[in-house]
Tab-separated table of C-alpha atoms in Angstrom:
chain	number	residue	atom	x	y	z
A	1	MET	CA	0.000	0.000	0.000
A	2	ALA	CA	1.305	3.461	-0.964
A	3	ASN	CA	4.407	1.769	-2.404
A	4	ARG	CA	5.805	0.911	1.028
A	5	GLU	CA	8.100	-2.074	1.237
A	6	ARG	CA	7.161	-5.311	2.974
A	7	VAL	CA	9.299	-8.378	3.595
A	8	LEU	CA	7.470	-11.723	3.638
A	9	VAL	CA	9.541	-14.280	5.561
A	10	THR	CA	8.683	-17.940	4.856
A	11	GLY	CA	11.900	-20.017	4.813
A	12	PRO	CA	13.061	-21.902	7.937
A	13	LYS	CA	16.493	-20.237	8.201
A	14	ALA	CA	15.062	-16.748	7.785
A	15	LEU	CA	12.244	-17.504	10.248
A	16	SER	CA	14.817	-18.744	12.746
A	17	GLU	CA	16.611	-15.387	12.590
A	18	VAL	CA	13.444	-13.312	12.905
A	19	LEU	CA	11.811	-15.408	15.648
A	20	VAL	CA	14.798	-16.661	17.642
A	21	THR	CA	18.262	-15.166	17.188
A	22	LYS	CA	17.087	-11.574	16.543
A	23	ASN	CA	13.541	-11.730	17.870
A	24	TYR	CA	13.667	-8.538	19.961
A	25	ILE	CA	14.806	-6.503	16.941
A	26	PHE	CA	11.523	-7.410	15.216
A	27	GLU	CA	8.743	-5.733	17.246
A	28	LYS	CA	5.001	-5.517	16.736
A	29	PRO	CA	4.199	-2.241	14.902
A	30	ARG	CA	2.835	0.571	17.064
A	31	ALA	CA	-0.453	0.791	15.134
A	32	LEU	CA	-1.020	-2.951	15.626
A	33	ARG	CA	-0.185	-2.726	19.316
A	34	PHE	CA	-2.633	0.160	19.739
A	35	ASN	CA	-5.483	-1.561	17.882
A	36	ILE	CA	-5.035	-4.916	19.625
A	37	GLY	CA	-4.148	-3.338	22.954
A	38	ARG	CA	-7.583	-1.762	23.274
A	39	LEU	CA	-9.130	-5.227	23.027
A	40	LEU	CA	-6.488	-7.415	24.676
A	41	GLY	CA	-4.818	-5.110	27.204
A	42	GLU	CA	-1.084	-4.394	27.440
A	43	GLY	CA	-0.216	-7.956	28.475
A	44	ILE	CA	2.470	-10.419	27.426
A	45	LEU	CA	1.245	-10.481	23.824
A	46	LEU	CA	2.204	-6.824	23.296
A	47	ALA	CA	5.137	-6.392	25.695
A	48	GLU	CA	8.568	-5.928	24.107
A	49	GLY	CA	12.227	-6.378	25.086
A	50	ASP	CA	13.149	-6.758	28.754
A	51	GLU	CA	9.540	-6.195	29.830
A	52	HIS	CA	8.461	-9.210	27.746
A	53	LYS	CA	11.282	-11.380	29.133
A	54	LEU	CA	10.227	-10.571	32.709
A	55	GLN	CA	6.518	-11.156	32.072
A	56	ARG	CA	7.137	-14.463	30.314
A	57	LYS	CA	9.420	-15.662	33.114
A	58	ASN	CA	6.763	-14.869	35.745
A	59	LEU	CA	3.940	-16.465	33.753
A	60	MET	CA	5.721	-19.639	32.600
A	61	PRO	CA	4.921	-21.666	35.762
A	62	ALA	CA	1.191	-21.204	35.042
A	63	PHE	CA	1.645	-22.778	31.607
A	64	ALA	CA	4.076	-25.550	32.535
A	65	PHE	CA	2.878	-28.956	31.321
A	66	ARG	CA	2.623	-30.358	34.853
A	67	HIS	CA	0.168	-27.538	35.602
A	68	ILE	CA	-1.806	-27.967	32.351
A	69	LYS	CA	-2.230	-31.684	33.181
A	70	ASP	CA	-4.277	-30.701	36.226
A	71	LEU	CA	-6.682	-28.761	33.997
A	72	TYR	CA	-7.819	-31.664	31.775
A	73	PRO	CA	-10.746	-32.530	34.116
A	74	VAL	CA	-11.887	-28.883	33.858
A	75	PHE	CA	-11.703	-29.028	30.050
A	76	TRP	CA	-13.732	-32.252	30.052
A	77	GLN	CA	-16.340	-31.022	32.534
A	78	LYS	CA	-17.023	-27.982	30.357
A	79	THR	CA	-17.053	-30.184	27.255
A	80	ARG	CA	-19.721	-32.385	28.876
A	81	GLU	CA	-21.727	-29.294	29.772
A	82	VAL	CA	-21.656	-27.846	26.250
A	83	VAL	CA	-22.471	-31.194	24.589
A	84	GLN	CA	-25.477	-31.637	26.853
A	85	ALA	CA	-26.623	-28.063	26.123
A	86	MET	CA	-26.218	-28.608	22.364
A	87	ASN	CA	-28.044	-31.948	22.678
A	88	LYS	CA	-30.955	-30.205	24.399
A	89	GLN	CA	-31.032	-27.445	21.776
A	90	ILE	CA	-31.068	-29.945	18.887
A	91	LEU	CA	-34.000	-31.858	20.391
A	92	ALA	CA	-35.867	-28.579	20.947
A	93	ASP	CA	-35.174	-27.298	17.415
A	94	ALA	CA	-35.754	-30.595	15.624
A	95	ALA	CA	-39.516	-30.219	15.580
A	96	GLU	CA	-39.341	-26.691	14.154
A	97	GLN	CA	-36.651	-27.277	11.530
A	98	SER	CA	-37.149	-29.553	8.560
A	99	ALA	CA	-35.597	-32.822	9.696
A	100	SER	CA	-33.518	-35.025	7.429
A	101	ALA	CA	-35.400	-37.323	5.074
A	102	ASP	CA	-33.647	-40.211	6.775
A	103	SER	CA	-36.228	-41.487	9.273
A	104	GLU	CA	-33.493	-42.569	11.694
A	105	LYS	CA	-32.424	-38.937	12.051
A	106	ALA	CA	-35.920	-37.500	12.419
A	107	GLY	CA	-36.266	-35.682	15.726
A	108	LYS	CA	-32.517	-35.828	16.414
A	109	SER	CA	-31.250	-33.374	13.826
A	110	ALA	CA	-31.154	-29.580	13.648
A	111	ILE	CA	-29.200	-26.762	12.033
A	112	MET	CA	-26.841	-24.827	14.294
A	113	GLU	CA	-24.121	-22.210	13.975
A	114	VAL	CA	-21.110	-24.009	15.437
A	115	GLY	CA	-18.915	-20.908	15.848
A	116	ASN	CA	-21.260	-19.460	18.456
A	117	TRP	CA	-21.217	-22.668	20.530
A	118	ALA	CA	-17.414	-22.840	20.176
A	119	SER	CA	-17.029	-19.291	21.516
A	120	ARG	CA	-19.322	-19.996	24.456
A	121	VAL	CA	-17.506	-23.121	25.639
A	122	THR	CA	-14.002	-21.655	25.169
A	123	LEU	CA	-14.991	-18.491	27.063
A	124	ASP	CA	-16.240	-20.615	29.959
A	125	ILE	CA	-13.099	-22.762	29.904
A	126	ILE	CA	-10.687	-19.812	30.013
A	127	GLY	CA	-12.890	-18.369	32.768
A	128	VAL	CA	-12.689	-21.429	35.012
A	129	ALA	CA	-9.228	-22.790	34.113
A	130	GLY	CA	-7.579	-19.413	33.617
A	131	LEU	CA	-9.249	-17.021	36.007
A	132	GLY	CA	-11.180	-19.109	38.486
A	133	ARG	CA	-14.655	-17.846	37.523
A	134	ASP	CA	-17.422	-19.497	35.517
A	135	PHE	CA	-18.889	-16.898	33.141
A	136	GLY	CA	-21.910	-19.065	32.334
A	137	ALA	CA	-21.729	-18.463	28.571
A	138	ILE	CA	-22.769	-22.052	27.774
A	139	GLU	CA	-25.899	-21.656	29.840
A	140	ASP	CA	-26.683	-18.135	28.579
A	141	GLU	CA	-25.403	-17.031	25.172
A	142	ASN	CA	-26.604	-13.493	25.945
A	143	SER	CA	-24.391	-13.158	29.024
A	144	GLU	CA	-22.806	-9.698	29.099
A	145	LEU	CA	-19.218	-10.847	28.599
A	146	ASN	CA	-20.098	-13.174	25.709
A	147	GLU	CA	-22.116	-10.420	24.014
A	148	THR	CA	-19.264	-7.945	24.508
A	149	TYR	CA	-16.737	-10.203	22.798
A	150	ARG	CA	-19.180	-11.099	20.030
A	151	GLN	CA	-19.470	-7.405	19.132
A	152	LEU	CA	-15.740	-6.786	19.429
A	153	PHE	CA	-14.791	-9.681	17.167
A	154	THR	CA	-17.376	-8.879	14.501
A	155	PRO	CA	-15.631	-6.234	12.383
A	156	ASN	CA	-18.018	-3.871	10.634
A	157	ARG	CA	-17.339	-1.451	7.805
A	158	GLN	CA	-16.364	1.305	10.230
A	159	ALA	CA	-13.816	-0.954	11.933
A	160	LEU	CA	-12.234	-1.818	8.584
A	161	ILE	CA	-12.000	1.868	7.596
A	162	LEU	CA	-10.376	2.784	10.934
A	163	ASN	CA	-7.900	-0.062	10.505
A	164	LEU	CA	-7.032	1.232	7.037
A	165	LEU	CA	-6.574	4.802	8.305
A	166	SER	CA	-4.259	3.559	11.080
A	167	GLN	CA	-1.752	2.611	8.367
A	168	PHE	CA	-1.286	6.338	7.609
A	169	LEU	CA	-2.379	8.382	10.624
A	170	PRO	CA	-1.190	8.389	14.276
A	171	GLU	CA	-2.996	5.704	16.273
A	172	ARG	CA	-3.959	8.127	19.066
A	173	PHE	CA	-5.696	10.311	16.489
A	174	ILE	CA	-7.617	7.294	15.138
A	175	GLY	CA	-8.641	6.278	18.657
A	176	ALA	CA	-9.929	9.782	19.416
A	177	LEU	CA	-12.252	10.013	16.397
A	178	PRO	CA	-15.892	10.419	17.585
A	179	VAL	CA	-17.282	7.402	15.736
A	180	LYS	CA	-19.461	4.544	16.978
A	181	ARG	CA	-16.797	1.820	16.569
A	182	ASN	CA	-14.429	3.709	18.880
A	183	GLU	CA	-17.222	4.240	21.406
A	184	ASP	CA	-18.085	0.513	21.296
A	185	VAL	CA	-14.458	-0.578	21.677
A	186	ASN	CA	-13.782	1.840	24.532
A	187	ALA	CA	-16.943	0.798	26.387
A	188	ALA	CA	-16.144	-2.900	25.886
A	189	SER	CA	-12.562	-2.384	27.017
A	190	ARG	CA	-13.699	-0.615	30.202
A	191	TYR	CA	-16.155	-3.386	31.003
A	192	ILE	CA	-13.663	-6.222	30.382
A	193	ARG	CA	-10.994	-4.445	32.422
A	194	SER	CA	-13.449	-3.984	35.309
A	195	VAL	CA	-14.201	-7.731	35.208
A	196	CYS	CA	-10.477	-8.532	35.274
A	197	ARG	CA	-9.790	-6.112	38.134
A	198	SER	CA	-12.557	-7.687	40.203
A	199	LEU	CA	-11.106	-11.146	39.510
A	200	VAL	CA	-7.682	-10.021	40.776
A	201	GLN	CA	-9.195	-8.585	43.970
A	202	GLU	CA	-11.303	-11.704	44.592
A	203	LYS	CA	-8.273	-13.944	44.223
A	204	LYS	CA	-6.080	-11.766	46.473
A	205	GLN	CA	-8.735	-11.822	49.192
A	206	LYS	CA	-8.959	-15.596	48.902
A	207	ILE	CA	-5.176	-15.901	49.306
A	208	ALA	CA	-5.268	-13.487	52.264
A	209	ARG	CA	-7.836	-15.749	53.952
A	210	LYS	CA	-5.371	-18.625	53.405
A	211	GLU	CA	-7.957	-20.648	51.505
A	212	PRO	CA	-6.734	-23.614	49.390
A	213	THR	CA	-4.813	-22.552	46.274
A	214	ASP	CA	-6.648	-22.971	42.962
A	215	HIS	CA	-5.100	-24.450	39.823
A	216	ASP	CA	-6.077	-21.544	37.583
A	217	ILE	CA	-3.540	-19.340	35.789
A	218	LEU	CA	-4.370	-16.211	37.803
A	219	SER	CA	-3.556	-17.953	41.103
A	220	VAL	CA	-0.151	-19.044	39.816
A	221	ALA	CA	0.590	-15.563	38.417
A	222	LEU	CA	-0.322	-13.962	41.755
A	223	GLU	CA	1.958	-16.337	43.630
A	224	SER	CA	4.894	-15.240	41.458
A	225	GLY	CA	4.648	-11.747	42.979
A	226	GLY	CA	5.970	-10.288	39.732
A	227	PHE	CA	2.917	-8.260	38.709
A	228	SER	CA	1.103	-5.171	39.913
A	229	ASP	CA	-2.696	-5.407	40.128
A	230	GLU	CA	-3.099	-3.316	36.974
A	231	ASN	CA	-0.592	-5.381	35.021
A	232	LEU	CA	-2.361	-8.555	36.144
A	233	ALA	CA	-5.601	-7.079	34.792
A	234	ASP	CA	-3.800	-6.551	31.457
A	235	GLN	CA	-2.638	-10.181	31.433
A	236	LEU	CA	-6.162	-11.389	32.159
A	237	MET	CA	-7.558	-9.283	29.310
A	238	THR	CA	-5.024	-10.927	27.001
A	239	PHE	CA	-5.817	-14.476	28.158
A	240	LEU	CA	-9.571	-13.874	28.070
A	241	ALA	CA	-9.676	-12.585	24.502
A	242	ALA	CA	-6.822	-14.451	22.824
A	243	GLY	CA	-7.389	-17.600	24.881
A	244	HIS	CA	-10.982	-18.166	23.823
A	245	GLU	CA	-11.208	-16.594	20.357
A	246	THR	CA	-8.322	-18.586	18.836
A	247	THR	CA	-9.542	-21.993	20.036
A	248	ALA	CA	-13.105	-21.124	19.018
A	249	SER	CA	-11.778	-20.389	15.526
A	250	SER	CA	-9.977	-23.756	15.465
A	251	MET	CA	-13.156	-25.562	16.540
A	252	THR	CA	-15.164	-23.841	13.807
A	253	TRP	CA	-12.706	-24.913	11.094
A	254	ALA	CA	-12.343	-28.412	12.568
A	255	ILE	CA	-16.078	-29.031	12.263
A	256	TYR	CA	-16.044	-27.607	8.732
A	257	MET	CA	-13.215	-29.916	7.621
A	258	LEU	CA	-14.779	-32.968	9.278
A	259	ALA	CA	-18.078	-32.214	7.530
A	260	ARG	CA	-16.176	-32.039	4.245
A	261	TYR	CA	-14.411	-35.341	5.004
A	262	PRO	CA	-17.045	-37.637	6.578
A	263	ARG	CA	-14.696	-40.660	6.549
A	264	VAL	CA	-12.231	-38.765	8.737
A	265	GLN	CA	-15.126	-37.757	11.015
A	266	GLU	CA	-16.358	-41.348	11.339
A	267	ARG	CA	-12.873	-42.696	12.026
A	268	LEU	CA	-12.385	-40.083	14.732
A	269	ARG	CA	-15.792	-40.886	16.274
A	270	GLN	CA	-14.856	-44.554	16.513
A	271	GLU	CA	-11.629	-43.743	18.375
A	272	VAL	CA	-13.397	-41.337	20.755
A	273	ARG	CA	-16.157	-43.805	21.598
A	274	GLU	CA	-13.693	-46.628	22.095
A	275	LEU	CA	-11.304	-44.759	24.391
A	276	LEU	CA	-13.269	-42.055	26.254
A	277	PRO	CA	-16.182	-42.221	28.719
A	278	SER	CA	-19.565	-40.948	27.550
A	279	VAL	CA	-20.278	-37.257	28.077
A	280	ASP	CA	-23.410	-38.343	29.943
A	281	SER	CA	-21.331	-40.030	32.652
A	282	ASP	CA	-19.620	-38.253	35.534
A	283	VAL	CA	-16.269	-39.868	34.733
A	284	ASP	CA	-13.429	-37.387	34.267
A	285	ILE	CA	-10.497	-37.849	31.923
A	286	THR	CA	-6.776	-37.181	32.326
A	287	SER	CA	-3.995	-35.995	30.030
A	288	LEU	CA	-2.997	-39.653	29.528
A	289	ASP	CA	-6.424	-40.448	28.058
A	290	ILE	CA	-5.942	-37.773	25.383
A	291	ASP	CA	-2.260	-38.651	24.846
A	292	HIS	CA	-3.275	-42.220	23.970
A	293	MET	CA	-5.601	-41.102	21.163
A	294	PRO	CA	-3.328	-40.868	18.111
A	295	TYR	CA	-6.019	-40.072	15.562
A	296	LEU	CA	-7.600	-37.309	17.677
A	297	ASN	CA	-4.198	-35.658	18.058
A	298	ALA	CA	-3.493	-36.114	14.342
A	299	VAL	CA	-6.788	-34.438	13.364
A	300	CYS	CA	-6.179	-31.554	15.786
A	301	SER	CA	-2.647	-31.005	14.455
A	302	GLU	CA	-3.815	-31.070	10.851
A	303	VAL	CA	-6.629	-28.573	11.523
A	304	LEU	CA	-4.147	-26.271	13.265
A	305	ARG	CA	-1.814	-26.557	10.254
A	306	TYR	CA	-4.508	-26.173	7.608
A	307	TYR	CA	-6.477	-23.380	9.285
A	308	SER	CA	-4.139	-21.551	11.641
A	309	PRO	CA	-6.462	-19.298	13.719
A	310	VAL	CA	-4.184	-16.301	13.068
A	311	PRO	CA	-3.365	-16.255	9.317
A	312	MET	CA	-0.570	-13.702	9.557
A	313	THR	CA	1.149	-11.311	11.940
A	314	LEU	CA	3.363	-8.265	11.501
A	315	ARG	CA	6.720	-7.165	12.836
A	316	GLU	CA	8.711	-3.950	12.402
A	317	THR	CA	12.469	-3.584	12.753
A	318	ASN	CA	13.554	-1.272	15.585
A	319	GLN	CA	17.067	-0.898	14.112
A	320	ASP	CA	18.953	-1.562	10.875
A	321	THR	CA	19.518	-5.307	10.579
A	322	ASP	CA	19.696	-8.127	8.068
A	323	VAL	CA	18.045	-11.481	7.453
A	324	MET	CA	20.254	-14.122	5.842
A	325	GLY	CA	22.539	-11.355	4.585
A	326	HIS	CA	19.739	-9.231	3.114
A	327	LYS	CA	19.753	-5.714	4.575
A	328	ILE	CA	16.521	-4.756	6.343
A	329	PRO	CA	16.428	-1.020	7.256
A	330	LYS	CA	14.947	0.238	10.528
A	331	GLY	CA	11.154	0.651	10.307
A	332	THR	CA	10.603	-2.060	7.668
A	333	ARG	CA	7.404	-4.074	8.030
A	334	VAL	CA	7.998	-7.837	8.133
A	335	VAL	CA	5.159	-10.277	7.458
A	336	LEU	CA	5.005	-13.711	9.119
A	337	ALA	CA	2.266	-15.801	7.516
A	338	PRO	CA	1.324	-19.248	8.861
A	339	TRP	CA	-1.149	-19.505	5.972
A	340	ALA	CA	1.861	-19.423	3.630
A	341	THR	CA	4.514	-21.412	5.502
A	342	ASN	CA	2.068	-24.103	6.692
A	343	PHE	CA	1.342	-24.883	3.004
A	344	ASP	CA	4.883	-24.727	1.630
A	345	LYS	CA	5.429	-27.798	-0.573
A	346	SER	CA	9.197	-27.500	-0.173
A	347	LEU	CA	8.686	-28.125	3.576
A	348	TRP	CA	5.623	-30.383	3.661
A	349	GLY	CA	5.915	-32.331	0.434
A	350	PRO	CA	3.671	-32.478	-2.660
A	351	ASP	CA	0.470	-32.977	-0.611
A	352	ALA	CA	0.975	-29.773	1.410
A	353	HIS	CA	-2.289	-28.304	0.079
A	354	GLU	CA	-4.332	-31.377	1.070
A	355	PHE	CA	-6.108	-31.990	4.365
A	356	ASN	CA	-4.484	-35.208	5.537
A	357	PRO	CA	-4.443	-36.091	9.277
A	358	ASP	CA	-2.508	-39.277	8.463
A	359	ARG	CA	0.612	-37.193	7.950
A	360	TRP	CA	0.712	-36.968	11.772
A	361	MET	CA	0.116	-40.713	12.348
A	362	PRO	CA	3.209	-42.829	13.147
A	363	THR	CA	3.640	-45.829	10.867
A	364	SER	CA	5.878	-47.656	13.368
A	365	ALA	CA	7.070	-47.401	16.968
A	366	ASP	CA	10.268	-45.577	15.961
A	367	ASP	CA	8.636	-43.291	13.360
A	368	LYS	CA	9.781	-39.821	14.426
A	369	ARG	CA	8.632	-37.987	11.269
A	370	ALA	CA	4.983	-38.165	12.345
A	371	ALA	CA	5.670	-35.854	15.303
A	372	SER	CA	6.383	-33.050	12.817
A	373	GLY	CA	3.734	-34.108	10.310
A	374	GLY	CA	6.511	-35.184	7.987
A	375	ALA	CA	7.773	-31.619	7.574
A	376	THR	CA	11.489	-31.119	6.995
A	377	SER	CA	11.791	-28.300	9.539
A	378	ASN	CA	10.342	-27.336	12.898
A	379	PHE	CA	9.662	-23.890	11.394
A	380	ALA	CA	7.316	-25.407	8.782
A	381	PHE	CA	4.518	-25.331	11.406
A	382	MET	CA	3.968	-21.654	12.235
A	383	THR	CA	0.587	-21.739	13.976
A	384	PHE	CA	2.050	-20.975	17.414
A	385	LEU	CA	5.185	-19.206	16.079
A	386	HIS	CA	8.566	-20.139	17.622
A	387	GLY	CA	11.228	-18.820	19.963
A	388	PRO	CA	10.797	-16.427	22.921
A	389	ARG	CA	7.660	-14.912	21.346
A	390	SER	CA	5.951	-18.241	20.665
A	391	CYS	CA	2.455	-18.713	22.093
A	392	ILE	CA	2.819	-19.214	25.850
A	393	GLY	CA	-0.579	-20.948	25.955
A	394	GLN	CA	0.213	-23.559	23.290
A	395	ALA	CA	-0.134	-26.607	25.582
A	396	PHE	CA	-3.322	-25.166	27.132
A	397	ALA	CA	-4.890	-24.504	23.713
A	398	LYS	CA	-4.015	-27.932	22.291
A	399	ALA	CA	-5.408	-29.763	25.326
A	400	GLU	CA	-8.613	-27.707	25.371
A	401	PHE	CA	-9.084	-28.138	21.605
A	402	ALA	CA	-8.633	-31.930	21.782
A	403	CYS	CA	-11.127	-32.304	24.648
A	404	ILE	CA	-13.871	-30.202	23.047
A	405	LEU	CA	-13.461	-31.805	19.617
A	406	ALA	CA	-13.579	-35.308	21.124
A	407	GLY	CA	-16.803	-34.515	22.990
A	408	TRP	CA	-18.534	-32.949	19.980
A	409	ILE	CA	-17.592	-35.680	17.498
A	410	GLY	CA	-18.326	-38.437	20.003
A	411	ARG	CA	-21.931	-37.274	20.317
A	412	PHE	CA	-22.800	-35.497	17.030
A	413	GLU	CA	-22.511	-36.063	13.306
A	414	PHE	CA	-21.935	-32.805	11.413
A	415	GLU	CA	-22.960	-32.214	7.794
A	416	LEU	CA	-22.696	-29.119	5.603
A	417	VAL	CA	-25.973	-27.223	5.228
A	418	ASP	CA	-24.782	-25.523	2.041
A	419	GLU	CA	-23.097	-28.059	-0.260
A	420	GLU	CA	-21.597	-25.179	-2.210
A	421	LEU	CA	-19.259	-24.597	0.739
A	422	ARG	CA	-17.402	-27.832	-0.014
A	423	ASP	CA	-15.380	-25.484	-2.164
A	424	GLU	CA	-13.290	-23.499	0.332
A	425	LYS	CA	-13.045	-20.609	-2.100
A	426	LYS	CA	-16.783	-20.006	-1.637
A	427	ILE	CA	-16.326	-19.141	2.047
A	428	ASP	CA	-16.056	-15.430	2.799
A	429	ILE	CA	-13.523	-15.071	5.618
A	430	LYS	CA	-13.825	-11.962	7.763
A	431	GLY	CA	-10.882	-9.780	8.644
A	432	GLY	CA	-9.797	-9.390	12.241
A	433	ILE	CA	-7.421	-10.982	14.737
A	434	THR	CA	-8.545	-14.499	13.819
A	435	ALA	CA	-9.900	-16.061	10.633
A	436	ARG	CA	-13.610	-16.835	10.883
A	437	PRO	CA	-16.358	-17.269	8.259
A	438	SER	CA	-18.019	-13.859	7.947
A	439	LYS	CA	-21.525	-15.370	7.750
A	440	GLY	CA	-21.001	-18.001	10.438
A	441	MET	CA	-20.569	-21.765	9.992
A	442	TYR	CA	-23.953	-23.476	9.822
A	443	MET	CA	-24.064	-27.253	10.154
A	444	ARG	CA	-26.715	-29.927	10.365
A	445	ALA	CA	-25.926	-31.586	13.678
A	446	THR	CA	-27.399	-35.040	14.305
A	447	ILE	CA	-27.338	-36.810	17.666
A	448	VAL	CA	-25.592	-40.161	17.250
A	449	ASP	CA	-26.873	-42.648	19.831
A	450	GLY	CA	-24.771	-45.172	21.691
A	451	TRP	CA	-22.314	-42.951	23.605
C-alpha cells in the first residue's frame, strides 16, 4: 500500500533469525499494538524487550505442562456441559426445523451455527481454568461478557476503515475520532478491564484468607509476585480474549473440515467412543487419556496446520539489521504468515495443500517424522510461532481443543448445510485478529446414539 516495502519471511532459516536469534529486533508495529491493545490489554502479547522477558518468566509456571495436566478434568467437565446443552437445543429445534429425510435422524437433527457454541464453551473454559470464575456463557449465550466479545470480534465497515486509516495516521488520532466503533471498543474495554480487576481482587482476598490454592492461571501468576494489580488485569484481558477466540476459531474450522471429510469424522468418532467415557457419565479424563488417542491428536494437528487461527502477523524492525545477509532497514514491516509457511510444498511435500491427518500418524514405533507431520523443519509449522515470542498458551490450547473436539464428534454427526461450501473458495472469511467465516458456519448436527 502506498508503495511501502514489505518483507514476507517464509523459509526456515530466515524464520529462525526473525523469531529466535534476533527476535527482539523485530517488534510488533505501534499501530497494531494500539489496535489490539484496546481489546487485549497491554499484556504479554504486546510487551517488548526486557519487559516481555520478565513477564514471560513470571507467567511460565502457570503454563508448565505439569500444571496444564491438572486442567484436563476442567476441560472435560465444560465439554460435557456444552455437549449436553447442544443436545438439548437440537432436540428442541428438531420439531421446528425440517428434519432429514432419513427417518433414523428424524427428531434428532437440527441446524446450528457451530462458531457461536465454540465461543461460548471456550470463554467458559478460560474463565474457570484461567481465572477461576465461571462466566456461564454455555448456559446463557446473551451473558454480558459473551455479548461484549461477540461485538468486538465482529468487524463492521467502520472498523475496517479505521484499521485502514491507522496505516497512515497516528494511532492516538484514530482512537480519538468520535465514531461509533471507537465508542463501542472503549466501552467494551472498560467493562472487560473492570471484570479482570474484580477477579484479581477476589483472588487476592482468597489468598489473604489462606484458603486452598486454585489451579487456575491467575492464582499461579499472583503467587509469582511479579505483577502489579493493573498489570495482572492486562494479562487477564489478554488471556480472556486471545485464549478463547483462537480456540473457538480452530473448533469452527475443525467441524467444517470434518463435515467435508465424513470418513475422517467417522474414524475419529470410533476412536473417541472406544477410548473415552460418555459425556453423559460423571467420569473425568486425564492428560494420559488424550495422549493415547493418536487419531484425535493427528486431526487436531492437521486442523491447526490447515487453518491456523491467526493467518498472519506483523513485525517492524527497531534498528537496521539483516536477514540471511539481506539488509533490512529500521522501520521495515515484516510479514510472518502461517497460511503461507504451513502450506509450503518445499517443507511439507507435494500434498501440502491437502487436508491429511494421516501425515501426523506414526507408521511404526520408531517413526519420528509423524511428530512433525513429515515436515522437513520445525519452522514449517507456524501456527504458534517459535522462539521467545511463541504462544505461551500452546499446551493449554491444544489440550482444550482436543477435549472439546472429542466430545462434539463423540456425540454429534456434522454435515454441511450448504453443499456449495465444499469449495473453500466459496467461504467469505472476515478480517480481524482471527480467521472466521463472515456469515457463520452453519451445520446440520445429528445426535448419534450409543455414547
